[in-house]
Each structure stands twice: as structure tokens, then as C-alpha cells.
């Protein structure tokens, strides 16, 4: 079958959100109100902020608002790979924060364990599976780098099995696999929407008020505190946390440091027993391949394959508009690549296709800051690896507001801010040039041309 024909009946919907368990949208803010802490954004950053704030101090009055619904943006659209990495991978962490890498890794492990513990303790049915990840090389030029990356993880304390082509194909059977590794620690799979909904339920049980369809329109000082102006009323409060991803922010420093990148995903129908047998995948790991433009894929609780990534699309001008959540050319490319990797699944059909917005920063990892004399804290820039790091981002925001002596605030990851992107029109032109250079490098056995080498030397880049 023509790979793209497998897409003909795919609904333009997010698999995770297309569920009978999806909760009804909650009420908007009913009018003016007060709180100790207002959290803007009911994605993972906002929900972990509210949850940890209540766990720190049950008497704190916490309100969460979201322009849409709980977990409806990146947090409910992602691949569900929860990683202990706070830095978009170890290599990127070493490149940017060599001085503190061991402390950052320790904080990442503690964060990962905290997620697993919270899911268990609060009875959140997020289909969490401690499967680990497979990193696969499917081109000869990737092999050396993949082996070195696996070894680096092992040296830094992860449980890693290096696998030759045959051993890898015994895990997941693709004729394209040449070798790779299985990192067995610090990587889990979740259903991200269920995680978001479960976090929201837990927050509500602890007394947090969550108002959906309530957009922050402005932030202003109000006495010693802040006021958050929304379309539904004004919230007066002592402090604010912004967990607003790549959406336009009232804090200029955020807009300068973040660009919205669209990432696209497909999901198949559930595999039959015969189809499952043809690929193995009994250990249900997450899988990523190893070009600069990479795919990530996994198997869901009901045995579908989720397949995403590759193109990281930046639309010149950087606006987030609803029509951009679908991208036929990328979905078709993803379908072709899927059957290239798993030719034995010819005839399998895709049921869902969607996209979501990633907050890309120049260093590919979350950055922090405060505004309004320390009354507002923010965490943005996770660059496609925020499903786990958002809990840490939330922790740091609370520490910035309430615990100035927290050790985390001394980490370079927290103290140093990502370099800003240049203003338009240079911003869009530079990003599109970088995307083209990345595609050329992948087509040319990974050789990075002069533009990418210059960016590497400056510690800058573009990723998803
Ligand atoms: C397709 C895709 C796949 C991904 N796959 C993975 C993966 O497998 N593993 C991984 O680790 N990461 C992945 N990521 C990244 C991960 O999803 C994000 O890093 C993470 O969810 C960010 O959470 P957040 O709460 O900061 O942002 P979001 O979930 O986007 O939440 C931000 C919220 O803020 C709200 N908001 C914005 N502006 C306002 C305003 N003015 N007023 C009120 N509310 C506002 C939005 O409505 C939104 O709900 C992926 C992302 C995408 C898009």
C-alpha cells in the first residue's frame, strides 16, 4: 500500500485527548478574586507548580488559570517519554553546564523519582511504565556516535546495554537497525494526557482552584503583590508563576528567549497479535533514532504505535495559530518513514495525526527568571524534553519565589539564562537557514557544514 494512503482515514486529533476519560472542561474564573499564588498555564509546569506548592504549604491559597483546558497543549500532545534528563540529553548538558553536570544529573534523578512517587502516591492512572529507551543507529555514520553516547551515559551512572544490530532487532525488529543501546534507568513512558488530568484532580483535592478558558491578558503590580488581568476578572495575589510554554508572554525576556516550534505525530490503529509478533517489542521501550532530525516512537497501552518528530517546523514570524496543528506534508513524510522502518506492517492504518508547540531555546533546555521585583517566576525553553523536566521547572519557580536559600538556585542550569534569539526578521531567517543546514548534514553522513560548526562553537543551535 502507498504509505500515505494509510493516512487517509486518520482523524486530525490528538490520540491522548481522544479518550472517553477526558474530563469536562472546568469553569472559568467567575469574577475578581484573590489568592496567595496564581499559576498561569495548566500544562505540566503549572500543575506541578500548584501540586508542589500545596505539598510545601497546605495553607497556601493557589489558583491555576489556563486559556484553554488542562493539558490541552504540549503536555497532552507529546510522545509521553518521561526522562530524568533536565538538559535535553547528557551530551547537551555537558556542553552547556560542564561545571555542574553531576549535580544536575542528581537533581534530574531525584526529579524522575519524584514523578514516579507522586504518580503512585496520588493514585494517578497515567499508564506509567519504567521501560527505558532504545537509541538506534539506522545509518552507518551514526554508529560510532551512538556507541559513544551510550558509554557516556554508563560512565555517568545510567544502566546501559550496548546492543549490536542483531541484539537490537531482537528487541524491536526493523531491518534498518544497525546497532544502538538500551538505557534502562531514568526513562519512563506515560500517557501524558492522563498524567495531566490526574495532576489536576490531585491539585483540586488539595484545595487548588483551577479555572479553564481563562486567559491572562496582562500582569501588573498591585501594592506589594501582583494583579493578573484576565478576560473573566482580575486576580490579586502575592506571587505568580508563568508556565506558558512558547505562547506570547507579558515578560519580554521570555519572548526573546523562546521560539515556537511545531512538532508532528501520528498514531496507528492497535496492532493485531500477528503484527505485534512481527516486530517483537516485548519490553515496550521508547525508541529514538539518531540523525539530527530524529523520530521518536513507542507503543501505547492499547498496542498502537505512536510515531513522531523528524521535521521541527518553524513558521516564519513565529506565530501560533490553530491551522498549524496540522501539517499534511510532514504527516505524509512521517508515514513514509514509518513503513520504511517497519515494512512488515504494510497495511496498518493511522487513526490520529496531530501537532503541538515546543518552546525551543538556544540551549535546548529550560531557563528560568523572575520579573516584577521577584514576584513573578517563569520556567520555559524545555525544547521537546519537558515531560519530566517540567516538575523540576516548577520546583525551581517555587524556590525562586519562596526559598531563596535553595541549593537548586545555585546551579548553572538555573542561574544562567539561555541566550536570546535575535529580533525579527533576522530571527526567522537564521532559524530557517539552520533548519536547512541540519537537513543537509543528515543527508551528508552527519557532516556539519560551516554554519552549524559556527553555531556549535557559540553554544547555540536549533532542535526539537
Ligand atoms: C508533539 C510534541 C511531542 C513531545 N514529546 C515529548 C516527549 O515525548 N517527552 C518529553 O519530555 N517532552 C516532549 N514534548 C515536550 C513537552 O510536551 C513539553 O516540554 C511540556 O509539556 C511543557 O509543559 P508546559 O506546561 O510548560 O507547557 P504546555 O503544556 O504547553 O502548557 C502551557 C499552558 O499555558 C497556557 N497558556 C499560555 N498562555 C496563556 C495565557 N496568556 N493565559 C492563560 N493560559 C495560557 C496554555 O493554554 C497551555 O495549556 C513534546 C512536545 C510536543 C509538542
XYZ file of C-alpha atoms and ligand atoms in Angstrom:
517
model
C 0.000 0.000 0.000
C 1.187 3.552 -0.671
C 2.350 4.705 2.790
C 0.392 7.917 2.573
C -2.823 6.000 1.788
C -2.528 4.634 5.332
C -3.256 8.192 6.454
C -6.471 8.637 4.527
C -8.750 7.973 7.479
C -6.563 9.448 10.220
C -8.561 11.915 12.309
C -6.936 15.323 12.814
C -6.990 14.740 16.555
C -4.621 14.056 19.432
C -4.712 10.358 20.330
C -4.341 11.027 24.060
C -7.109 13.630 24.195
C -9.483 11.490 22.111
C -10.500 9.434 25.140
C -13.793 8.693 26.909
C -11.926 9.504 30.128
C -11.270 13.099 29.064
C -12.810 15.261 31.792
C -15.321 18.008 31.108
C -13.730 21.434 30.886
C -13.894 23.250 34.227
C -15.472 26.646 34.870
C -13.721 29.888 34.007
C -12.822 32.374 36.711
C -16.232 33.636 37.936
C -15.056 37.233 38.531
C -12.481 39.150 40.555
C -10.733 37.026 43.182
C -7.672 36.832 45.414
C -5.050 34.131 46.038
C -1.584 33.791 47.522
C -0.169 32.259 44.336
C -1.546 32.404 40.804
C -0.200 29.882 38.326
C -0.711 30.678 34.664
C -0.867 27.565 32.471
C -2.400 24.186 33.301
C 0.214 22.134 31.494
C 2.794 20.098 33.394
C 4.751 23.164 34.521
C 1.676 24.818 36.012
C 0.179 21.669 37.515
C 3.434 20.540 39.137
C 3.829 24.066 40.499
C 0.404 24.009 42.105
C 0.841 20.485 43.457
C 4.274 21.092 44.969
C 3.168 24.471 46.372
C 0.356 22.750 48.268
C 2.642 19.953 49.409
C 5.148 22.540 50.673
C 2.496 24.585 52.461
C -1.087 23.285 52.566
C -2.299 26.683 53.819
C -1.177 28.480 50.624
C -4.177 29.602 48.564
C -3.368 28.575 44.978
C -5.287 29.353 41.784
C -4.390 27.955 38.342
C -5.752 29.532 35.177
C -5.478 28.357 31.592
C -6.547 29.986 28.353
C -7.781 26.563 27.193
C -8.176 23.357 29.131
C -5.958 21.260 31.417
C -3.204 19.507 29.467
C -4.574 20.503 26.094
C -1.336 21.952 24.705
C 2.128 20.341 24.661
C 1.519 18.446 27.900
C -1.358 16.459 26.401
C 0.105 16.151 22.913
C 3.569 14.775 23.495
C 5.143 11.376 22.982
C 4.941 10.530 26.677
C 8.691 9.953 27.041
C 9.490 10.986 30.610
C 13.230 11.382 31.034
C 15.410 12.082 34.028
C 17.416 14.429 31.808
C 16.881 18.089 32.626
C 19.150 19.219 29.794
C 17.734 17.629 26.622
C 20.195 14.801 26.965
C 23.521 14.255 28.665
C 25.665 15.483 25.784
C 23.863 18.824 25.655
C 24.083 19.084 29.446
C 27.836 18.532 29.412
C 28.251 21.043 26.565
C 26.406 23.817 28.404
C 26.889 23.094 32.104
C 30.163 21.156 32.454
C 30.854 22.559 35.930
C 27.614 21.308 37.431
C 26.768 18.286 35.347
C 26.931 15.809 38.240
C 24.699 17.962 40.433
C 22.292 18.452 37.538
C 22.184 14.703 36.919
C 21.488 14.105 40.616
C 18.694 16.689 40.541
C 17.316 15.005 37.406
C 17.258 11.589 39.085
C 15.577 12.999 42.160
C 13.036 14.695 39.919
C 12.362 11.495 37.982
C 11.908 9.515 41.211
C 9.621 12.287 42.453
C 7.391 11.870 39.406
C 7.183 8.101 39.817
C 6.485 8.554 43.524
C 3.799 11.222 43.013
C 2.011 9.121 40.387
C 1.977 6.214 42.818
C 1.184 8.183 45.980
C -1.689 10.110 44.432
C -3.043 7.088 42.543
C -2.706 8.753 39.110
C -3.571 6.249 36.392
C -1.105 7.599 33.806
C -0.128 4.198 32.348
C 3.413 4.819 33.593
C 5.844 2.095 32.503
C 9.518 2.014 33.521
C 10.673 0.658 30.192
C 13.827 2.600 29.434
C 14.675 3.784 25.920
C 16.354 2.371 22.869
C 18.649 4.696 20.963
C 19.111 3.251 17.498
C 21.532 3.890 14.660
C 19.986 3.263 11.269
C 22.831 4.709 9.192
C 26.480 3.609 9.398
C 27.660 7.168 10.146
C 25.594 7.219 13.343
C 27.052 4.071 14.883
C 30.218 5.480 16.388
C 28.380 8.416 17.928
C 25.641 6.202 19.367
C 28.109 3.803 20.969
C 29.984 6.775 22.497
C 26.723 8.290 23.771
C 25.724 5.008 25.432
C 29.138 4.745 27.066
C 28.903 8.337 28.304
C 25.553 7.577 29.944
C 27.028 4.469 31.578
C 30.005 6.411 32.922
C 27.570 8.933 34.397
C 25.693 6.253 36.278
C 22.892 5.059 33.981
C 22.169 1.399 33.341
C 23.059 0.903 29.688
C 23.131 -2.205 27.495
C 25.051 -1.694 24.252
C 23.371 -3.729 21.501
C 24.722 -4.823 18.141
C 22.347 -4.935 15.178
C 21.127 -8.445 15.900
C 20.590 -7.787 19.610
C 18.731 -4.600 18.814
C 16.494 -6.299 16.275
C 15.724 -8.941 18.916
C 14.210 -6.090 20.960
C 12.374 -4.300 18.146
C 12.594 -5.743 14.684
C 13.404 -3.223 11.996
C 15.596 -4.167 9.038
C 17.076 -0.639 9.218
C 18.691 -1.084 12.655
C 22.474 -1.349 12.716
C 23.122 -1.044 16.451
C 22.345 1.056 19.480
C 21.816 0.931 23.193
C 19.092 0.397 25.724
C 19.217 2.854 28.597
C 17.270 1.038 31.273
C 17.248 3.682 34.003
C 15.705 7.131 34.231
C 13.327 6.769 31.297
C 9.604 6.012 31.507
C 6.589 6.045 29.235
C 3.316 7.671 30.228
C 0.016 8.618 28.732
C 0.668 12.345 29.085
C -2.962 13.482 28.985
C -3.874 11.082 31.775
C -0.911 12.399 33.748
C -2.163 15.972 33.293
C -5.719 15.101 34.246
C -4.512 13.137 37.272
C -2.296 16.005 38.416
C -5.244 18.398 38.073
C -7.517 16.100 40.112
C -4.854 15.822 42.789
C -4.416 19.590 42.888
C -8.167 20.073 43.276
C -8.279 17.517 46.107
C -5.573 19.538 47.859
C -7.673 22.689 47.535
C -6.275 24.301 44.370
C -8.870 26.161 42.268
C -8.369 25.543 38.529
C -10.132 27.859 36.093
C -10.105 26.885 32.441
C -10.937 29.137 29.478
C -9.426 31.995 31.471
C -6.735 33.831 29.550
C -4.182 36.066 31.260
C -4.277 39.350 29.372
C -1.890 41.416 31.476
C 0.286 41.350 34.566
C 0.556 44.442 36.780
C 1.986 45.385 40.155
C -0.621 45.756 42.864
C 0.686 47.068 46.180
C 3.267 44.564 47.411
C 1.773 41.886 45.176
C 0.533 41.414 41.631
C -2.680 41.502 39.714
C -3.340 39.146 36.834
C -5.897 40.610 34.459
C -7.974 38.010 32.623
C -10.959 38.192 30.317
C -13.109 36.945 33.229
C -11.903 39.080 36.123
C -8.821 40.279 37.961
C -6.826 38.002 40.256
C -4.956 39.817 43.050
C -2.167 37.761 44.541
C 1.192 37.740 46.271
C 3.098 35.927 43.528
C 2.736 34.460 40.035
C 4.310 31.504 38.243
C 4.180 31.526 34.452
C 4.151 28.079 32.838
C 3.073 29.306 29.450
C 5.416 27.400 27.117
C 6.005 29.193 23.815
C 2.881 31.327 23.952
C 3.325 35.115 23.955
C 4.320 36.304 27.410
C 3.855 39.611 29.228
C 7.523 39.200 30.228
C 9.689 40.411 27.351
C 12.681 38.278 28.404
C 10.597 35.152 27.737
C 9.606 36.257 24.241
C 13.226 36.995 23.376
C 14.440 33.573 24.509
C 11.766 31.234 23.194
C 10.553 30.380 19.718
C 7.542 28.179 18.981
C 8.450 25.078 17.013
C 5.766 22.710 15.759
C 6.315 19.003 16.161
C 4.032 16.457 14.472
C 2.867 12.996 15.424
C 0.939 10.004 14.036
C -0.694 7.098 15.846
C -1.696 3.799 14.284
C -4.654 1.570 14.964
C -3.969 -1.113 17.640
C -1.708 -3.840 16.284
C -3.051 -7.374 15.935
C -1.274 -10.239 17.712
C 0.361 -11.168 14.393
C 1.556 -7.635 13.728
C 2.957 -7.388 17.248
C 4.743 -10.700 16.824
C 6.324 -9.382 13.622
C 8.099 -6.548 15.456
C 8.729 -8.056 18.891
C 8.883 -5.008 21.174
C 8.015 -7.138 24.194
C 9.906 -4.772 26.508
C 7.892 -1.790 25.233
C 10.791 0.712 25.320
C 10.579 4.164 23.858
C 12.719 4.382 20.715
C 14.593 7.282 19.124
C 16.752 7.226 16.046
C 19.926 9.181 15.815
C 20.067 11.686 12.981
C 19.838 15.392 13.803
C 16.275 15.172 12.547
C 15.094 12.221 14.574
C 11.961 10.175 15.040
C 10.678 9.112 18.430
C 8.259 6.234 18.720
C 6.657 3.995 21.260
C 3.919 1.537 21.861
C 0.801 2.620 23.759
C -1.161 0.802 26.461
C -3.580 -0.441 23.782
C -0.752 -1.519 21.434
C -0.816 1.309 18.923
C 2.431 2.779 17.665
C 2.912 6.497 18.208
C 5.395 7.872 15.691
C 6.545 11.500 15.754
C 9.292 14.013 15.229
C 11.702 14.488 12.329
C 10.591 17.834 10.917
C 10.719 20.524 13.576
C 8.724 23.175 11.775
C 9.263 26.834 12.474
C 6.835 29.097 10.685
C 8.456 32.373 9.661
C 7.226 35.077 12.015
C 6.750 32.568 14.827
C 3.013 32.862 15.403
C 0.962 30.075 16.969
C -2.282 29.679 15.041
C -4.766 26.766 15.125
C -4.238 25.786 11.466
C -0.591 24.974 12.252
C -1.505 21.994 14.414
C -1.932 20.001 11.189
C 0.752 19.745 8.518
C -0.024 17.401 5.636
C 3.487 17.379 4.167
C 5.075 16.393 7.477
C 2.403 13.807 8.282
C 2.947 12.218 4.861
C 6.702 12.205 5.368
C 6.243 10.585 8.776
C 4.013 7.890 7.245
C 6.637 7.093 4.586
C 9.389 6.897 7.195
C 7.229 4.644 9.392
C 6.819 1.990 6.701
C 10.490 2.360 5.782
C 11.326 1.356 9.354
C 8.639 -1.313 9.717
C 7.932 -2.695 6.215
C 6.374 -5.788 7.799
C 3.482 -3.596 8.990
C 2.359 -2.774 5.448
C -1.430 -2.416 5.545
C -1.542 -0.941 9.062
C -3.527 2.289 9.156
C -3.063 5.528 11.055
C -6.035 6.680 13.119
C -4.736 10.016 14.510
C -2.486 12.822 13.288
C -1.707 15.965 15.217
C 0.857 18.566 16.134
C 1.873 20.639 19.109
C 4.049 23.543 20.105
C 7.503 23.195 21.624
C 9.235 26.070 23.423
C 12.662 25.952 21.826
C 15.535 27.830 23.444
C 19.021 28.356 22.055
C 20.497 25.889 24.555
C 17.681 23.279 24.244
C 16.949 23.228 27.945
C 14.717 25.031 30.388
C 15.675 28.514 31.518
C 14.383 30.472 34.474
C 13.882 34.028 35.528
C 11.925 36.409 37.664
C 10.191 39.681 36.854
C 8.343 42.424 38.766
C 10.945 42.546 41.579
C 10.853 38.812 42.132
C 7.068 38.481 42.408
C 6.787 36.561 39.119
C 8.832 33.456 38.255
C 8.880 31.537 34.999
C 10.281 28.308 33.529
C 10.337 27.984 29.737
C 12.503 26.536 26.970
C 12.345 22.769 27.569
C 12.742 22.189 23.794
C 10.914 18.932 23.373
C 12.112 17.194 26.525
C 9.853 18.696 29.150
C 7.521 15.858 30.080
C 9.737 15.128 33.088
C 11.787 18.335 33.417
C 8.630 20.410 33.994
C 8.353 19.092 37.548
C 11.866 20.380 38.188
C 10.976 23.654 36.427
C 8.050 24.037 38.795
C 10.233 23.288 41.831
C 12.719 25.971 40.799
C 9.957 28.553 40.245
C 8.658 27.926 43.776
C 12.185 28.175 45.168
C 12.740 31.460 43.298
C 9.609 32.844 44.965
C 9.724 31.303 48.427
C 13.115 29.689 49.194
C 15.983 31.995 48.280
C 18.488 29.682 50.011
C 17.551 26.621 47.936
C 20.623 24.831 46.587
C 18.962 24.444 43.202
C 19.162 28.190 42.645
C 22.953 27.947 42.524
C 23.014 25.537 39.573
C 24.277 26.988 36.302
C 21.192 25.470 34.692
C 19.100 27.784 36.867
C 21.358 30.823 37.200
C 22.438 31.201 33.577
C 19.793 32.261 31.139
C 19.608 30.933 27.570
C 20.980 33.387 25.034
C 18.203 35.305 23.317
C 17.275 34.785 19.677
C 17.919 37.868 17.536
C 14.919 40.067 16.751
C 12.885 39.641 13.564
C 13.460 39.460 10.641
C 16.934 38.056 11.432
C 15.375 35.546 13.849
C 13.210 33.796 11.263
C 15.871 33.950 8.547
C 18.524 32.498 10.881
C 16.272 29.680 12.093
C 15.211 28.674 8.575
C 18.854 28.719 7.462
C 19.778 26.499 10.419
C 16.948 24.048 9.643
C 18.204 23.723 6.076
C 21.784 23.210 7.283
C 20.630 20.450 9.668
C 18.788 18.655 6.837
C 21.938 18.926 4.670
C 24.079 17.457 7.458
C 21.755 14.447 7.787
C 21.834 13.916 4.025
C 25.629 14.165 4.061
C 26.503 11.426 6.574
C 26.241 13.814 9.521
C 28.943 16.234 8.315
C 28.195 19.594 9.832
C 28.801 22.478 7.462
C 30.387 25.833 8.387
C 27.126 27.410 9.645
C 26.398 24.568 12.099
C 30.029 24.476 13.203
C 29.888 28.201 13.933
C 26.706 27.758 15.978
C 28.266 24.790 17.803
C 31.272 26.937 18.704
C 28.963 29.660 20.032
C 26.933 27.137 22.044
C 23.831 27.938 20.009
C 21.514 25.833 17.958
C 18.075 24.740 16.927
C 16.450 21.477 17.942
C 13.140 19.938 18.915
C 4.315 16.897 19.676
C 5.160 17.003 20.912
C 5.838 15.888 21.371
C 6.626 15.964 22.522
N 7.169 14.823 23.021
C 7.817 14.856 24.220
C 8.249 13.665 24.840
O 7.980 12.551 24.388
N 8.961 13.777 26.008
C 9.212 14.990 26.575
O 9.888 15.036 27.598
N 8.717 16.133 26.048
C 8.014 16.087 24.906
N 7.486 17.235 24.389
C 7.650 18.488 25.156
C 6.704 18.535 26.360
O 5.407 18.186 25.953
C 6.723 19.945 26.933
O 8.068 20.297 27.237
C 5.904 20.104 28.191
O 4.637 19.510 28.057
C 5.766 21.586 28.510
O 4.803 21.752 29.511
P 4.316 23.218 29.867
O 3.352 23.076 30.980
O 5.494 24.088 30.081
O 3.605 23.717 28.538
P 2.124 23.407 27.997
O 1.714 22.031 28.230
O 2.063 23.924 26.594
O 1.227 24.319 28.912
C 1.219 25.721 28.805
C -0.194 26.169 29.100
O -0.203 27.585 29.229
C -1.423 28.049 28.742
N -1.288 29.465 28.431
C -0.405 30.049 27.584
N -0.591 31.391 27.574
C -1.587 31.643 28.447
C -2.240 32.830 28.866
N -1.910 34.039 28.397
N -3.244 32.738 29.775
C -3.606 31.524 30.278
N -3.028 30.374 29.895
C -2.033 30.431 28.994
C -1.678 27.174 27.517
O -3.054 27.161 27.182
C -1.162 25.822 27.974
O -2.176 24.975 28.472
C 6.732 17.202 23.224
C 6.047 18.318 22.767
C 5.260 18.230 21.626
C 4.513 19.438 21.162
